[in-house]
mmCIF file of C-alpha atoms in Angstrom:
data_model
loop_
_atom_site.group_PDB
_atom_site.id
_atom_site.type_symbol
_atom_site.label_atom_id
_atom_site.label_comp_id
_atom_site.label_asym_id
_atom_site.label_seq_id
_atom_site.Cartn_x
_atom_site.Cartn_y
_atom_site.Cartn_z
ATOM 1 C CA UNK T 4 216.760 168.912 180.631
ATOM 2 C CA UNK T 5 220.056 169.135 183.167
ATOM 3 C CA UNK T 6 220.406 172.497 181.928
ATOM 4 C CA UNK T 7 216.859 173.517 182.608
ATOM 5 C CA UNK T 8 216.280 171.731 185.957
ATOM 6 C CA UNK T 9 219.621 173.221 187.120
ATOM 7 C CA UNK T 10 218.041 176.704 186.110
ATOM 8 C CA UNK T 11 215.038 175.967 187.618
ATOM 9 C CA UNK T 12 216.722 174.471 191.023
ATOM 10 C CA UNK T 13 218.219 177.873 190.639
ATOM 11 C CA UNK T 14 215.333 180.314 190.049
ATOM 12 C CA UNK T 15 213.610 178.384 193.439
ATOM 13 C CA UNK T 16 216.781 178.982 195.760
ATOM 14 C CA UNK T 17 216.545 183.006 194.371
ATOM 15 C CA UNK T 18 212.661 182.840 195.449
ATOM 16 C CA UNK T 19 213.330 181.602 198.915
ATOM 17 C CA UNK T 20 215.971 184.033 199.200
ATOM 18 C CA UNK T 21 213.755 186.944 198.110
ATOM 19 C CA UNK T 22 210.782 185.459 200.867
ATOM 20 C CA UNK T 23 213.673 185.707 203.890
ATOM 21 C CA UNK T 24 213.956 181.556 203.902
ATOM 22 C CA UNK T 25 216.470 180.147 203.693
ATOM 23 C CA UNK T 26 217.185 176.769 200.957
ATOM 24 C CA UNK T 27 217.847 173.476 203.002
ATOM 25 C CA UNK T 28 221.347 173.328 201.566
ATOM 26 C CA UNK T 29 222.052 176.977 202.959
ATOM 27 C CA UNK T 30 220.397 176.570 206.375
ATOM 28 C CA UNK T 31 222.860 173.115 207.048
ATOM 29 C CA UNK T 32 225.717 174.469 205.807
ATOM 30 C CA UNK T 33 225.038 177.492 208.328
ATOM 31 C CA UNK T 34 224.370 174.760 211.426
ATOM 32 C CA UNK T 35 227.433 173.116 210.422
ATOM 33 C CA UNK T 36 229.277 176.563 210.549
ATOM 34 C CA UNK T 37 228.035 177.260 213.607
ATOM 35 C CA UNK T 38 229.061 173.921 215.153
ATOM 36 C CA UNK T 39 232.482 174.655 214.064
ATOM 37 C CA UNK T 40 232.464 178.432 215.690
ATOM 38 C CA UNK T 41 231.421 176.864 218.456
ATOM 39 C CA UNK T 42 233.431 173.874 218.571
ATOM 40 C CA UNK T 43 236.956 175.867 217.787
ATOM 41 C CA UNK T 44 235.639 178.702 220.300
ATOM 42 C CA UNK T 45 235.538 175.339 223.463
ATOM 43 C CA UNK T 46 238.062 174.263 222.851
ATOM 44 C CA UNK T 47 240.929 177.431 222.575
ATOM 45 C CA UNK T 48 238.957 179.172 225.859
ATOM 46 C CA UNK T 49 239.729 175.802 227.502
ATOM 47 C CA UNK T 50 243.462 174.994 226.674
ATOM 48 C CA UNK T 51 244.484 177.929 227.225
ATOM 49 C CA UNK T 52 243.804 178.157 231.127
ATOM 50 C CA UNK T 53 244.179 174.396 230.855
ATOM 51 C CA UNK T 54 246.265 174.467 234.392
ATOM 52 C CA UNK T 55 244.104 177.057 236.100
ATOM 53 C CA UNK T 56 240.899 174.359 235.502
ATOM 54 C CA UNK T 57 243.287 171.443 237.277
ATOM 55 C CA UNK T 58 244.219 173.100 240.275
ATOM 56 C CA UNK T 59 240.583 174.249 240.969
ATOM 57 C CA UNK T 60 239.204 170.917 240.637
ATOM 58 C CA UNK T 61 242.121 169.454 242.991
ATOM 59 C CA UNK T 62 241.247 172.673 245.471
ATOM 60 C CA UNK T 63 237.676 171.234 245.612
ATOM 61 C CA UNK T 64 237.917 167.868 246.715
ATOM 62 C CA UNK T 65 241.096 167.828 248.258
ATOM 63 C CA UNK T 66 241.171 166.319 251.842
ATOM 64 C CA UNK T 67 240.741 168.625 254.302
ATOM 65 C CA UNK T 68 242.833 166.536 256.942
ATOM 66 C CA UNK T 69 245.990 166.948 253.945
ATOM 67 C CA UNK T 70 245.836 169.933 252.283
ATOM 68 C CA UNK T 71 248.599 170.422 249.643
ATOM 69 C CA UNK T 72 246.889 173.119 247.763
ATOM 70 C CA UNK T 73 246.906 176.297 249.446
ATOM 71 C CA UNK T 74 246.405 178.606 246.753
ATOM 72 C CA UNK T 75 246.952 179.599 242.800
ATOM 73 C CA UNK T 76 250.029 180.425 243.132
ATOM 74 C CA UNK T 77 251.552 178.167 245.547
ATOM 75 C CA UNK T 78 249.252 174.656 243.697
ATOM 76 C CA UNK T 79 250.494 175.647 240.055
ATOM 77 C CA UNK T 80 254.061 175.654 241.592
ATOM 78 C CA UNK T 81 253.606 172.737 243.409
ATOM 79 C CA UNK T 82 251.789 170.680 240.308
ATOM 80 C CA UNK T 83 255.505 171.807 238.448
ATOM 81 C CA UNK T 84 257.038 170.557 240.612
ATOM 82 C CA UNK T 85 255.971 167.089 241.719
ATOM 83 C CA UNK T 86 254.506 166.149 238.092
ATOM 84 C CA UNK T 87 255.992 168.966 235.194
ATOM 85 C CA UNK T 88 255.074 170.662 232.472
ATOM 86 C CA UNK T 89 252.353 168.033 231.542
ATOM 87 C CA UNK T 90 250.822 167.834 235.249
ATOM 88 C CA UNK T 91 249.442 171.072 234.616
ATOM 89 C CA UNK T 92 247.549 169.846 231.169
ATOM 90 C CA UNK T 93 246.455 167.177 232.938
ATOM 91 C CA UNK T 94 242.970 165.767 231.593
ATOM 92 C CA UNK T 95 242.554 168.886 229.059
ATOM 93 C CA UNK T 96 242.683 166.168 226.291
ATOM 94 C CA UNK T 97 239.596 164.499 227.715
ATOM 95 C CA UNK T 98 238.598 167.996 228.441
ATOM 96 C CA UNK T 99 238.867 168.988 225.036
ATOM 97 C CA UNK T 100 237.148 165.849 223.802
ATOM 98 C CA UNK T 101 233.646 167.153 226.192
ATOM 99 C CA UNK T 102 234.205 171.105 225.481
ATOM 100 C CA UNK T 103 234.274 171.163 222.018
ATOM 101 C CA UNK T 104 230.828 169.139 221.540
ATOM 102 C CA UNK T 105 229.469 170.747 224.257
ATOM 103 C CA UNK T 106 230.603 174.628 223.665
ATOM 104 C CA UNK T 107 229.009 173.830 219.990
ATOM 105 C CA UNK T 108 226.212 172.704 220.837
ATOM 106 C CA UNK T 109 225.492 174.999 223.505
ATOM 107 C CA UNK T 110 225.958 178.303 221.165
ATOM 108 C CA UNK T 111 224.210 176.657 218.339
ATOM 109 C CA UNK T 112 221.358 175.808 220.779
ATOM 110 C CA UNK T 113 221.569 179.437 222.708
ATOM 111 C CA UNK T 114 221.005 180.658 218.566
ATOM 112 C CA UNK T 115 217.904 178.678 217.990
ATOM 113 C CA UNK T 116 216.228 179.532 221.519
ATOM 114 C CA UNK T 117 217.496 182.477 220.873
ATOM 115 C CA UNK T 118 214.923 182.866 217.593
ATOM 116 C CA UNK T 119 212.232 181.299 218.804
ATOM 117 C CA UNK T 120 211.678 182.626 222.343
ATOM 118 C CA UNK T 121 211.902 185.760 220.131
ATOM 119 C CA UNK T 122 209.403 184.779 217.379
ATOM 120 C CA UNK T 123 206.576 183.946 220.381
ATOM 121 C CA UNK T 124 207.891 187.439 222.256
ATOM 122 C CA UNK T 125 206.804 189.075 219.063
ATOM 123 C CA UNK T 126 203.859 187.187 218.339
ATOM 124 C CA UNK T 127 202.796 187.787 222.361
ATOM 125 C CA UNK T 128 203.576 191.029 222.352
ATOM 126 C CA UNK T 129 202.126 191.823 218.374
ATOM 127 C CA UNK T 130 205.259 193.604 218.097
ATOM 128 C CA UNK T 131 207.830 193.132 215.239
ATOM 129 C CA UNK T 132 210.510 194.900 216.458
ATOM 130 C CA UNK T 133 210.486 193.936 219.914
ATOM 131 C CA UNK T 134 213.998 192.214 220.454
ATOM 132 C CA UNK T 135 215.038 190.038 223.567
ATOM 133 C CA UNK T 136 214.692 191.631 226.851
ATOM 134 C CA UNK T 137 217.721 190.649 229.252
ATOM 135 C CA UNK T 138 215.589 187.790 231.509
ATOM 136 C CA UNK T 139 214.335 186.452 227.498
ATOM 137 C CA UNK T 140 218.122 185.451 227.172
ATOM 138 C CA UNK T 141 218.670 184.400 230.421
ATOM 139 C CA UNK T 142 216.251 181.765 229.578
ATOM 140 C CA UNK T 143 217.850 181.381 226.139
ATOM 141 C CA UNK T 144 220.836 180.087 227.979
ATOM 142 C CA UNK T 145 219.676 178.785 230.115
ATOM 143 C CA UNK T 146 218.759 175.875 227.623
ATOM 144 C CA UNK T 147 220.904 176.174 225.635
ATOM 145 C CA UNK T 148 223.316 175.550 228.906
ATOM 146 C CA UNK T 149 221.075 172.317 229.963
ATOM 147 C CA UNK T 150 220.892 170.879 226.507
ATOM 148 C CA UNK T 151 225.069 170.797 226.241
ATOM 149 C CA UNK T 152 225.462 169.963 229.603
ATOM 150 C CA UNK T 153 223.546 166.768 229.558
ATOM 151 C CA UNK T 154 224.556 166.306 225.562
ATOM 152 C CA UNK T 155 228.271 165.958 226.709
ATOM 153 C CA UNK T 156 228.145 164.671 231.109
ATOM 154 C CA UNK T 157 229.411 161.963 231.039
ATOM 155 C CA UNK T 158 232.867 163.039 229.556
ATOM 156 C CA UNK T 159 232.854 165.589 232.199
ATOM 157 C CA UNK T 160 232.610 163.282 234.723
ATOM 158 C CA UNK T 161 235.316 161.141 233.684
ATOM 159 C CA UNK T 162 237.261 164.669 233.390
ATOM 160 C CA UNK T 163 237.022 164.846 236.714
ATOM 161 C CA UNK T 164 238.796 161.696 237.741
ATOM 162 C CA UNK T 165 241.375 161.909 235.462
ATOM 163 C CA UNK T 166 241.678 165.211 236.829
ATOM 164 C CA UNK T 167 242.541 165.089 240.235
ATOM 165 C CA UNK T 168 245.246 162.158 239.893
ATOM 166 C CA UNK T 169 248.251 162.517 240.721
ATOM 167 C CA UNK T 170 251.477 160.607 240.618
ATOM 168 C CA UNK T 171 251.070 159.420 243.765
ATOM 169 C CA UNK T 172 247.909 158.180 243.162
ATOM 170 C CA UNK T 173 247.818 154.175 243.901
ATOM 171 C CA UNK T 174 245.336 153.632 240.763
ATOM 172 C CA UNK T 175 245.615 155.228 237.536
ATOM 173 C CA UNK T 176 242.859 155.849 234.532
ATOM 174 C CA UNK T 177 245.086 155.414 231.826
ATOM 175 C CA UNK T 178 242.885 157.949 229.564
ATOM 176 C CA UNK T 179 239.289 158.886 228.527
ATOM 177 C CA UNK T 180 238.571 155.442 227.115
ATOM 178 C CA UNK T 181 239.561 153.216 229.898
ATOM 179 C CA UNK T 182 238.330 155.590 232.279
ATOM 180 C CA UNK T 183 234.599 155.225 230.747
ATOM 181 C CA UNK T 184 235.051 151.644 230.505
ATOM 182 C CA UNK T 185 236.172 150.874 233.823
ATOM 183 C CA UNK T 186 233.493 153.442 235.423
ATOM 184 C CA UNK T 187 231.019 150.712 233.372
ATOM 185 C CA UNK T 188 232.303 147.809 234.588
ATOM 186 C CA UNK T 189 232.803 148.719 238.371
ATOM 187 C CA UNK T 190 229.777 151.389 239.408
ATOM 188 C CA UNK T 191 226.733 151.088 236.520
ATOM 189 C CA UNK T 192 225.616 153.240 233.609
ATOM 190 C CA UNK T 193 224.140 155.527 236.212
ATOM 191 C CA UNK T 194 227.484 156.254 237.527
ATOM 192 C CA UNK T 195 228.709 158.370 234.698
ATOM 193 C CA UNK T 196 225.527 160.862 235.839
ATOM 194 C CA UNK T 197 226.783 161.910 239.346
ATOM 195 C CA UNK T 198 226.117 164.976 240.111
ATOM 196 C CA UNK T 199 224.325 165.790 236.874
ATOM 197 C CA UNK T 200 221.366 167.155 239.807
ATOM 198 C CA UNK T 201 223.405 170.187 240.854
ATOM 199 C CA UNK T 202 224.883 170.561 237.771
ATOM 200 C CA UNK T 203 221.825 171.338 236.378
ATOM 201 C CA UNK T 204 220.688 173.846 238.370
ATOM 202 C CA UNK T 205 224.278 175.388 238.339
ATOM 203 C CA UNK T 206 223.872 175.766 234.469
ATOM 204 C CA UNK T 207 220.854 177.794 234.729
ATOM 205 C CA UNK T 208 222.315 180.553 236.585
ATOM 206 C CA UNK T 209 225.406 180.271 235.118
ATOM 207 C CA UNK T 210 225.048 179.782 231.337
ATOM 208 C CA UNK T 211 221.934 181.408 231.728
ATOM 209 C CA UNK T 212 224.001 184.678 232.933
ATOM 210 C CA UNK T 213 226.684 184.422 230.756
ATOM 211 C CA UNK T 214 224.821 184.564 227.177
ATOM 212 C CA UNK T 215 222.262 187.553 229.642
ATOM 213 C CA UNK T 216 224.982 189.692 230.849
ATOM 214 C CA UNK T 217 227.215 189.162 227.693
ATOM 215 C CA UNK T 218 224.801 190.485 224.727
ATOM 216 C CA UNK T 219 222.840 192.912 227.480
ATOM 217 C CA UNK T 220 226.282 194.436 227.354
ATOM 218 C CA UNK T 221 226.794 194.679 223.840
ATOM 219 C CA UNK T 222 223.610 195.581 223.431
ATOM 220 C CA UNK T 223 223.793 199.010 225.228
ATOM 221 C CA UNK T 224 227.256 199.657 224.588
ATOM 222 C CA UNK T 225 226.177 200.272 220.964
ATOM 223 C CA UNK T 226 222.515 201.872 221.452
ATOM 224 C CA UNK T 227 224.684 204.337 224.196
ATOM 225 C CA UNK T 228 228.079 204.437 222.424
ATOM 226 C CA UNK T 229 229.846 205.606 226.204
ATOM 227 C CA UNK T 230 233.543 206.528 226.202
ATOM 228 C CA UNK T 231 233.752 206.141 222.029
ATOM 229 C CA UNK T 232 234.240 202.611 222.311
ATOM 230 C CA UNK T 233 231.441 202.030 219.852
ATOM 231 C CA UNK T 234 232.882 202.201 215.622
ATOM 232 C CA UNK T 235 230.402 202.205 212.881
ATOM 233 C CA UNK T 236 227.912 199.473 214.775
ATOM 234 C CA UNK T 237 230.233 197.577 215.976
ATOM 235 C CA UNK T 238 232.426 196.891 219.268
ATOM 236 C CA UNK T 239 236.141 195.887 218.898
ATOM 237 C CA UNK T 240 237.620 192.806 219.838
ATOM 238 C CA UNK T 241 238.748 194.036 222.965
ATOM 239 C CA UNK T 242 235.891 195.564 224.489
ATOM 240 C CA UNK T 243 234.196 192.350 223.900
ATOM 241 C CA UNK T 244 236.743 190.787 225.118
ATOM 242 C CA UNK T 245 235.764 193.380 228.498
ATOM 243 C CA UNK T 246 231.858 192.249 228.156
ATOM 244 C CA UNK T 247 232.651 187.854 228.291
ATOM 245 C CA UNK T 248 234.987 189.209 231.465
ATOM 246 C CA UNK T 249 231.697 190.596 232.976
ATOM 247 C CA UNK T 250 228.958 187.953 231.560
ATOM 248 C CA UNK T 251 232.377 185.183 232.956
ATOM 249 C CA UNK T 252 232.669 186.670 236.343
ATOM 250 C CA UNK T 253 229.116 187.663 236.931
ATOM 251 C CA UNK T 254 227.850 183.927 236.219
ATOM 252 C CA UNK T 255 230.660 181.728 237.873
ATOM 253 C CA UNK T 256 230.257 183.478 241.646
ATOM 254 C CA UNK T 257 225.971 182.726 241.604
ATOM 255 C CA UNK T 258 226.613 179.258 240.719
ATOM 256 C CA UNK T 259 230.052 178.145 241.997
ATOM 257 C CA UNK T 260 228.539 176.326 245.312
ATOM 258 C CA UNK T 261 226.908 173.622 243.102
ATOM 259 C CA UNK T 262 230.225 172.961 240.992
ATOM 260 C CA UNK T 263 231.825 172.394 244.135
ATOM 261 C CA UNK T 264 229.187 169.886 244.899
ATOM 262 C CA UNK T 265 229.043 168.692 241.424
ATOM 263 C CA UNK T 266 232.421 167.562 241.798
ATOM 264 C CA UNK T 267 232.360 165.954 245.076
ATOM 265 C CA UNK T 268 229.307 164.119 244.043
ATOM 266 C CA UNK T 269 231.293 162.765 241.135
ATOM 267 C CA UNK T 270 234.092 161.303 243.759
ATOM 268 C CA UNK T 271 231.303 158.919 245.428
ATOM 269 C CA UNK T 272 231.529 155.034 244.478
ATOM 270 C CA UNK T 273 234.761 155.350 243.575
ATOM 271 C CA UNK T 274 237.096 152.778 245.336
ATOM 272 C CA UNK T 275 239.811 154.738 245.096
ATOM 273 C CA UNK T 276 238.546 158.341 245.322
ATOM 274 C CA UNK T 277 239.893 159.033 248.952
ATOM 275 C CA UNK T 278 243.613 157.908 248.018
ATOM 276 C CA UNK T 279 243.700 159.938 244.978
ATOM 277 C CA UNK T 280 242.398 163.433 246.683
ATOM 278 C CA UNK T 281 244.181 162.717 249.104
ATOM 279 C CA UNK T 282 247.596 162.047 246.755
ATOM 280 C CA UNK T 283 249.886 160.210 248.902
ATOM 281 C CA UNK T 284 246.706 157.165 250.539
ATOM 282 C CA UNK T 285 245.843 158.904 253.582
ATOM 283 C CA UNK T 286 242.999 159.685 255.309
ATOM 284 C CA UNK T 287 241.137 156.718 253.397
ATOM 285 C CA UNK T 288 237.307 157.426 254.938
ATOM 286 C CA UNK T 289 235.154 156.608 252.567
ATOM 287 C CA UNK T 290 233.061 159.518 250.360
ATOM 288 C CA UNK T 291 229.758 159.243 250.404
ATOM 289 C CA UNK T 292 227.196 161.745 249.788
ATOM 290 C CA UNK T 293 222.835 160.501 249.304
ATOM 291 C CA UNK T 294 222.550 163.310 247.446
ATOM 292 C CA UNK T 295 222.644 167.142 246.589
ATOM 293 C CA UNK T 296 221.813 167.975 249.885
ATOM 294 C CA UNK T 297 223.565 165.607 251.870
ATOM 295 C CA UNK T 298 226.253 166.655 250.580
ATOM 296 C CA UNK T 299 225.683 170.372 250.944
ATOM 297 C CA UNK T 300 224.794 169.475 254.184
ATOM 298 C CA UNK T 301 227.992 167.383 255.167
ATOM 299 C CA UNK T 302 230.370 169.819 253.091
ATOM 300 C CA UNK T 303 229.158 173.143 255.145
ATOM 301 C CA UNK T 304 229.336 171.058 258.529
ATOM 302 C CA UNK T 305 232.887 169.651 258.132
ATOM 303 C CA UNK T 306 234.731 171.974 256.459
ATOM 304 C CA UNK T 307 232.769 175.279 257.147
ATOM 305 C CA UNK T 308 230.406 177.974 254.951
ATOM 306 C CA UNK T 309 233.593 178.299 253.000
ATOM 307 C CA UNK T 310 234.601 174.749 251.832
ATOM 308 C CA UNK T 311 231.224 176.166 248.921
ATOM 309 C CA UNK T 312 233.780 178.645 247.538
ATOM 310 C CA UNK T 313 237.275 176.347 247.651
ATOM 311 C CA UNK T 314 239.093 177.007 243.708
ATOM 312 C CA UNK T 315 237.284 179.814 243.676
ATOM 313 C CA UNK T 316 240.387 181.987 243.347
ATOM 314 C CA UNK T 317 241.578 180.227 240.052
ATOM 315 C CA UNK T 318 238.383 179.522 238.793
ATOM 316 C CA UNK T 319 238.252 183.133 238.410
ATOM 317 C CA UNK T 320 241.106 183.912 237.459
ATOM 318 C CA UNK T 321 240.203 181.109 234.289
ATOM 319 C CA UNK T 322 236.519 181.970 233.793
ATOM 320 C CA UNK T 323 237.284 185.720 233.422
ATOM 321 C CA UNK T 324 239.998 184.744 230.391
ATOM 322 C CA UNK T 325 238.386 181.863 229.280
ATOM 323 C CA UNK T 326 234.417 182.987 228.482
ATOM 324 C CA UNK T 327 235.941 186.004 227.021
ATOM 325 C CA UNK T 328 238.373 184.230 224.713
ATOM 326 C CA UNK T 329 235.031 181.783 224.214
ATOM 327 C CA UNK T 330 233.018 184.618 223.057
ATOM 328 C CA UNK T 331 235.309 186.266 221.322
ATOM 329 C CA UNK T 332 236.889 183.556 219.213
ATOM 330 C CA UNK T 333 233.246 182.322 218.216
ATOM 331 C CA UNK T 334 232.075 185.845 217.011
ATOM 332 C CA UNK T 335 235.521 185.514 215.271
ATOM 333 C CA UNK T 336 235.352 182.237 213.669
ATOM 334 C CA UNK T 337 231.605 183.092 212.013
ATOM 335 C CA UNK T 338 233.279 186.345 210.477
ATOM 336 C CA UNK T 339 235.879 183.785 208.691
ATOM 337 C CA UNK T 340 233.162 181.625 208.168
ATOM 338 C CA UNK T 341 230.762 184.022 207.082
ATOM 339 C CA UNK T 342 228.358 183.621 209.364
ATOM 340 C CA UNK T 343 225.602 185.926 210.281
ATOM 341 C CA UNK T 344 225.941 186.547 214.426
ATOM 342 C CA UNK T 345 223.491 189.173 216.026
ATOM 343 C CA UNK T 346 220.231 187.319 216.763
ATOM 344 C CA UNK T 347 218.102 189.965 217.773
ATOM 345 C CA UNK T 348 218.792 191.216 213.687
#
């Protein structure tokens, strides 16, 4: 009886495979592999550029009357001199704890959103061979970004505060869980979502453009085959890195001012924020914004329009390899795990 049942089950799975339907166990395994690939991609890419990520945040929120970080090289040297090697990676543990699930959910959500959007697009056009357009990829990427960012936003909030701490800060979060418990006790649950609105608005062009530019560039290169970059209908790792770099550059340039405002809003309500930002306790003027628009208005009024792009240089240096490494790591890990990558096929 057991052998007969096993034969029936195998026959049913074979039937499902012939009909193009994945068996539940296979579908679950595919989902798990996709999440693992996305998580690995996020952890590897962020750790590789952790010093630049920390410097970017310090530049975004530093007190304009007590400048300590004047640029990428000087800023990294200053952190090295004052805090040592560990200072370059401060907050990276929390960042990885956030980015691994964030990246896993983001890549998985993009694939699922792309499949759903493509199916609707084919139904509306009546063309079963239709492929995703750049605009549809932008929409799928925006959906993925919003879902992933919202799911892990409290970790981003905590990471931002831990990252701006220096050795001279009068108050120290001892780690991720201490920061979470302290914020909940002193500021309430809503504080964990400070800066969420500009994050949502910013993630639409940022993640949306990342995926749209990356996938569209890949498709264009495969179809047009310029400069002999395509061999056997596939792109080399170097070419995919270049596509990822281009995608990251476009996305971060458009969305960067919203990232600055998000970081500043995350400091609001923190009793020690001014001291931490100043680094040595000077210039303790309260950091207060009534909302996103007020944060934009006060930043531009008191520091000029250029303040919206504070930290752009280290961020640009960081984003290009970070996005490129993330995309390529994701695809390489999925290749190793034996998961089909291309969504438009």
